[in-house]
XYZ file of C-alpha atoms in Angstrom:
363
model
C 101.462 101.578 51.737
C 103.457 100.476 54.766
C 101.812 101.381 58.078
C 104.154 102.520 60.839
C 103.985 103.978 64.340
C 106.168 106.593 65.980
C 108.064 105.228 68.972
C 110.192 107.354 71.287
C 112.251 104.562 72.786
C 112.488 102.441 75.902
C 111.952 104.493 79.052
C 110.890 107.501 76.982
C 107.457 106.411 75.771
C 104.335 105.267 77.598
C 103.696 102.975 74.628
C 105.853 99.883 74.255
C 106.898 97.894 71.215
C 104.625 95.119 72.469
C 101.701 97.555 72.311
C 102.665 98.590 68.802
C 102.982 95.109 67.325
C 99.453 94.272 68.502
C 97.921 97.039 66.361
C 96.708 95.307 63.167
C 98.563 96.347 60.044
C 101.466 98.147 61.733
C 104.760 96.800 60.387
C 107.328 99.409 61.412
C 108.441 101.579 64.320
C 109.485 105.120 63.419
C 112.359 105.945 65.748
C 115.227 108.256 66.613
C 117.886 108.810 69.255
C 115.740 111.266 71.139
C 118.342 112.272 73.679
C 120.523 113.672 70.895
C 120.320 117.383 70.167
C 120.947 118.780 66.687
C 124.581 118.528 65.700
C 125.533 115.652 67.997
C 127.270 112.548 66.689
C 125.127 109.392 66.536
C 127.286 106.505 67.743
C 127.015 103.201 65.866
C 126.512 101.275 69.104
C 123.506 103.397 70.100
C 121.954 103.062 66.657
C 122.387 99.295 66.642
C 120.943 99.021 70.156
C 117.661 100.691 69.211
C 117.414 98.870 65.893
C 117.887 95.566 67.695
C 115.075 96.412 70.103
C 112.733 97.139 67.182
C 113.616 94.145 65.022
C 113.413 91.761 67.994
C 109.661 92.473 68.020
C 109.272 91.781 64.310
C 109.025 95.454 63.336
C 110.938 97.362 60.674
C 113.307 100.236 61.612
C 113.290 101.674 58.071
C 112.123 105.194 59.010
C 113.916 107.593 61.338
C 112.006 110.704 62.339
C 113.992 113.590 63.755
C 117.606 113.810 62.735
C 117.390 117.477 63.589
C 119.241 120.137 61.605
C 121.553 122.408 63.580
C 120.700 126.104 63.669
C 124.094 127.006 62.192
C 123.023 125.201 58.999
C 119.699 127.049 58.873
C 121.497 130.330 59.561
C 124.186 129.686 56.941
C 127.055 130.296 59.352
C 130.659 129.327 58.491
C 130.422 126.528 61.061
C 127.621 124.833 59.084
C 130.011 122.563 57.174
C 131.119 120.922 60.418
C 127.517 120.108 61.288
C 126.703 118.959 57.760
C 129.654 116.553 57.956
C 128.178 115.124 61.175
C 124.778 114.811 59.461
C 126.371 112.944 56.547
C 128.093 110.601 58.987
C 124.677 109.842 60.529
C 123.145 109.131 57.111
C 125.888 106.610 56.355
C 125.505 104.867 59.713
C 121.718 104.669 59.388
C 122.019 103.173 55.923
C 124.039 100.278 57.318
C 121.174 99.207 59.630
C 118.486 99.298 56.940
C 117.107 102.825 57.270
C 115.481 103.977 54.029
C 113.885 107.327 54.974
C 114.942 110.196 57.230
C 112.274 112.725 58.247
C 113.528 116.202 59.190
C 112.390 119.813 59.111
C 113.885 123.226 58.387
C 111.760 125.390 60.708
C 113.623 128.265 62.383
C 113.823 128.043 66.203
C 110.514 126.238 66.789
C 109.253 122.853 65.698
C 105.450 122.376 65.728
C 103.698 125.120 67.677
C 100.571 125.012 69.845
C 99.059 127.260 72.506
C 97.341 124.533 74.532
C 98.204 120.856 74.843
C 95.030 119.587 76.506
C 92.114 121.528 75.038
C 88.900 119.820 76.100
C 86.635 118.750 73.257
C 82.829 118.383 73.442
C 83.079 114.613 73.962
C 85.341 115.000 77.014
C 88.590 114.025 75.304
C 91.317 116.612 74.892
C 93.823 117.509 72.198
C 96.450 119.940 70.962
C 95.012 123.385 70.185
C 96.269 126.512 68.413
C 94.800 129.920 69.206
C 96.064 132.337 66.595
C 95.923 135.482 68.724
C 97.339 133.957 71.890
C 101.037 133.804 71.061
C 101.759 136.485 68.498
C 104.118 138.395 70.769
C 104.988 135.913 73.506
C 107.138 132.995 72.329
C 108.557 132.327 75.802
C 105.150 131.665 77.370
C 104.225 129.372 74.492
C 107.502 127.470 74.782
C 107.110 127.046 78.534
C 103.592 125.649 78.104
C 104.913 122.987 75.763
C 107.830 122.093 78.017
C 105.558 121.887 81.055
C 103.092 119.701 79.170
C 105.836 117.320 78.048
C 106.673 116.481 81.652
C 109.514 113.969 81.780
C 109.242 113.102 78.091
C 111.600 114.446 75.430
C 110.091 116.611 72.692
C 112.118 116.846 69.445
C 112.813 120.493 68.670
C 111.798 121.567 72.172
C 114.887 120.615 74.151
C 114.896 122.573 77.454
C 118.548 123.577 77.129
C 117.822 125.012 73.680
C 114.609 126.765 74.728
C 116.561 128.407 77.574
C 118.463 130.336 74.905
C 115.456 131.799 73.079
C 116.736 135.374 73.323
C 120.009 134.391 71.680
C 118.218 132.358 69.018
C 115.883 135.193 68.068
C 118.844 137.540 67.876
C 120.681 135.107 65.593
C 117.666 134.875 63.268
C 117.161 138.651 62.992
C 116.792 139.565 59.330
C 116.108 135.982 58.230
C 113.928 135.893 55.122
C 112.359 133.187 52.982
C 115.014 133.753 50.320
C 117.911 133.361 52.735
C 116.357 130.294 54.333
C 115.777 128.685 50.921
C 119.406 129.407 49.986
C 120.670 127.812 53.188
C 118.428 124.791 52.662
C 119.724 124.420 49.105
C 123.321 124.471 50.365
C 122.470 121.725 52.873
C 120.714 119.585 50.269
C 123.508 119.907 47.716
C 125.899 118.512 50.301
C 123.782 115.611 51.551
C 121.690 114.386 48.598
C 124.656 112.908 46.643
C 125.464 110.901 49.793
C 121.819 109.799 50.053
C 121.886 108.631 46.446
C 125.041 106.619 47.093
C 123.764 105.055 50.339
C 120.105 104.665 49.266
C 118.547 106.801 52.002
C 115.739 109.183 51.060
C 115.369 112.557 52.780
C 111.778 113.597 53.556
C 111.244 117.169 54.740
C 108.306 117.834 57.051
C 106.065 120.844 56.299
C 105.961 123.813 58.647
C 103.452 123.532 61.463
C 101.433 125.734 61.442
C 101.768 126.628 57.743
C 102.435 130.348 58.118
C 105.163 132.606 59.531
C 105.221 132.923 63.333
C 106.958 135.499 65.549
C 108.416 137.107 62.430
C 110.167 133.875 61.428
C 109.781 132.660 57.828
C 108.285 129.257 57.047
C 109.181 127.859 53.644
C 107.427 124.457 53.347
C 103.804 125.446 53.791
C 101.936 125.390 50.469
C 101.898 123.811 47.031
C 104.110 126.554 45.570
C 106.603 126.343 48.436
C 106.767 122.563 48.059
C 107.367 122.840 44.307
C 110.171 125.317 44.872
C 111.705 123.084 47.536
C 111.705 120.007 45.301
C 113.359 121.979 42.524
C 116.258 123.035 44.766
C 117.815 119.629 44.144
C 115.821 117.645 41.599
C 116.506 114.136 42.826
C 114.143 111.356 43.900
C 116.147 111.259 47.126
C 115.073 114.819 47.925
C 111.467 114.339 48.975
C 108.628 114.970 51.367
C 107.026 113.894 54.579
C 103.514 114.960 53.565
C 101.731 115.891 56.799
C 98.006 116.589 56.475
C 97.858 118.100 59.946
C 100.575 120.634 59.162
C 99.190 121.747 55.802
C 95.553 121.393 56.914
C 95.157 124.546 59.046
C 95.452 126.625 55.860
C 92.190 125.764 54.128
C 93.586 127.014 50.828
C 95.934 124.017 50.716
C 94.426 121.386 48.419
C 96.078 118.420 50.094
C 94.734 115.661 47.780
C 95.833 117.801 44.827
C 99.314 118.226 46.320
C 99.555 114.460 46.791
C 98.527 113.774 43.207
C 101.028 116.308 41.854
C 104.033 115.274 43.933
C 103.226 111.639 44.778
C 106.492 110.345 43.338
C 108.456 112.526 45.786
C 106.456 111.638 48.913
C 108.457 109.114 50.911
C 106.596 109.336 54.209
C 103.010 110.324 55.007
C 101.656 111.689 58.280
C 97.883 111.452 58.524
C 96.217 113.783 61.020
C 92.931 115.678 61.053
C 92.352 119.212 62.304
C 89.190 121.220 62.773
C 89.729 124.818 61.628
C 87.493 127.540 63.048
C 86.354 130.672 61.236
C 88.826 132.869 63.133
C 91.781 130.671 62.117
C 92.155 128.764 65.391
C 92.385 124.994 65.025
C 92.249 121.875 67.171
C 93.311 118.319 66.453
C 90.460 115.830 66.204
C 89.945 112.160 65.361
C 91.231 110.799 62.063
C 87.676 110.377 60.764
C 87.215 112.785 57.877
C 83.825 114.091 58.987
C 85.192 115.176 62.352
C 87.525 117.837 60.958
C 88.456 120.067 58.047
C 90.731 117.574 56.261
C 88.988 115.073 53.997
C 90.988 112.028 55.039
C 89.108 109.800 52.596
C 90.170 111.952 49.640
C 93.719 112.106 51.016
C 93.948 108.320 51.147
C 92.249 107.980 47.765
C 94.901 110.256 46.233
C 97.605 107.957 47.597
C 95.731 104.824 46.514
C 95.085 106.108 42.996
C 98.832 106.628 42.612
C 99.788 103.198 44.009
C 101.584 104.686 47.018
C 104.016 102.138 48.445
C 105.799 104.412 50.899
C 105.614 104.650 54.661
C 102.637 106.134 56.471
C 101.701 106.666 60.099
C 98.917 108.115 62.216
C 100.054 111.481 63.468
C 98.884 113.297 66.591
C 95.723 111.958 68.170
C 93.376 113.038 70.924
C 94.050 111.939 74.507
C 91.319 109.471 75.497
C 90.093 107.975 78.754
C 92.467 109.968 80.952
C 95.660 108.825 79.269
C 97.016 112.396 79.170
C 98.277 111.775 82.710
C 100.841 109.328 81.359
C 101.499 110.020 77.669
C 103.434 112.525 75.599
C 101.165 115.331 74.301
C 99.543 114.229 71.046
C 101.014 110.753 71.257
C 98.605 108.603 73.203
C 97.794 105.037 72.267
C 94.050 104.833 71.790
C 93.139 107.535 69.290
C 96.124 106.827 67.074
C 95.290 103.103 67.101
C 91.730 104.010 66.116
C 93.256 106.166 63.378
C 95.241 103.222 62.047
C 92.094 101.130 61.799
C 90.155 103.957 60.133
C 92.894 104.418 57.528
C 93.233 100.709 56.862
C 89.460 100.405 56.563
C 89.397 103.125 53.917
C 92.371 101.534 52.143
C 90.788 98.074 52.160
C 87.605 99.555 50.706
C 89.590 101.255 47.947
C 91.368 97.971 47.218
C 88.026 96.172 47.020
C 86.556 98.788 44.727
C 89.558 98.555 42.408
C 89.261 94.768 42.283
C 85.565 95.008 41.411
C 86.267 97.541 38.654
C 89.011 95.334 37.232
C 86.592 92.389 37.122
C 83.985 94.480 35.286
C 86.544 95.634 32.723
C 87.539 92.053 32.019
């Protein structure tokens, strides 16, 4: 596997590239042009500027996370072709600077959803929290909490100018069903995947977070069966997954190691995050250590290791430690994610060692 770290760019992240390159085992910075909203053109000069910043520190820019999909594409409006053409243009430009994987999602209106950004945990740290009954009928309050918690930082999928139009967005999505959303996703994929094959850029869809419908909006990448159906829309190795344990994890029926073993050859990017799920369905994000939550991170990593996973991986959301929530983007502090990297690499090294010992015994 190739360990990476999400970086939001100079002046837009409390964590610098110099911080990142000091974390043992991290070889790449996962990036984007975070001031761009869905449907905007990505200029070559801007792309090259960020790539140069990353490579100057000895890090790889091979993964871009958040080339967001315009709502007109998700809605299947006549204007979608214009926005798909812009998306294709971005794919071509990213290919020229060495990008190999693009992470995106197809969630209607909202990206990841939480009800509290700084839920205090028993040890005094705090983390992102989801209370199932708190937001069922109040999307505006939930959206405002996230925007307020972001402070001056950008949040992909939560752009203030877009959130200001929630009434219009909900009206546009009236009557949206899983079937319609799958059809619109298929149309999008049929346009872009041939370009990806030509330019050697893999698309990696991110699962819905949380993995169930919210506010009456369908979510179509949330279980093993949904993932299978998605991959069959366009059966190409360039149509793949960002397998996020923290997004699939809140539904305890999701057998994440089993999903990895079944679809490992279509997983291009892995997000590793742990969540603790309560009996009433609420969940909170916890440390990456398997015993601290409801996701068996050891078995997740073993599933990747058993299948010789060589793709990109990164620690996903972490707790906020030692008061860093005053200065960092929610979920994206330095300390807990760095601890997560070391936990994952420790497990991986142990699996490597065990395999070597078994190979010696066989010989």
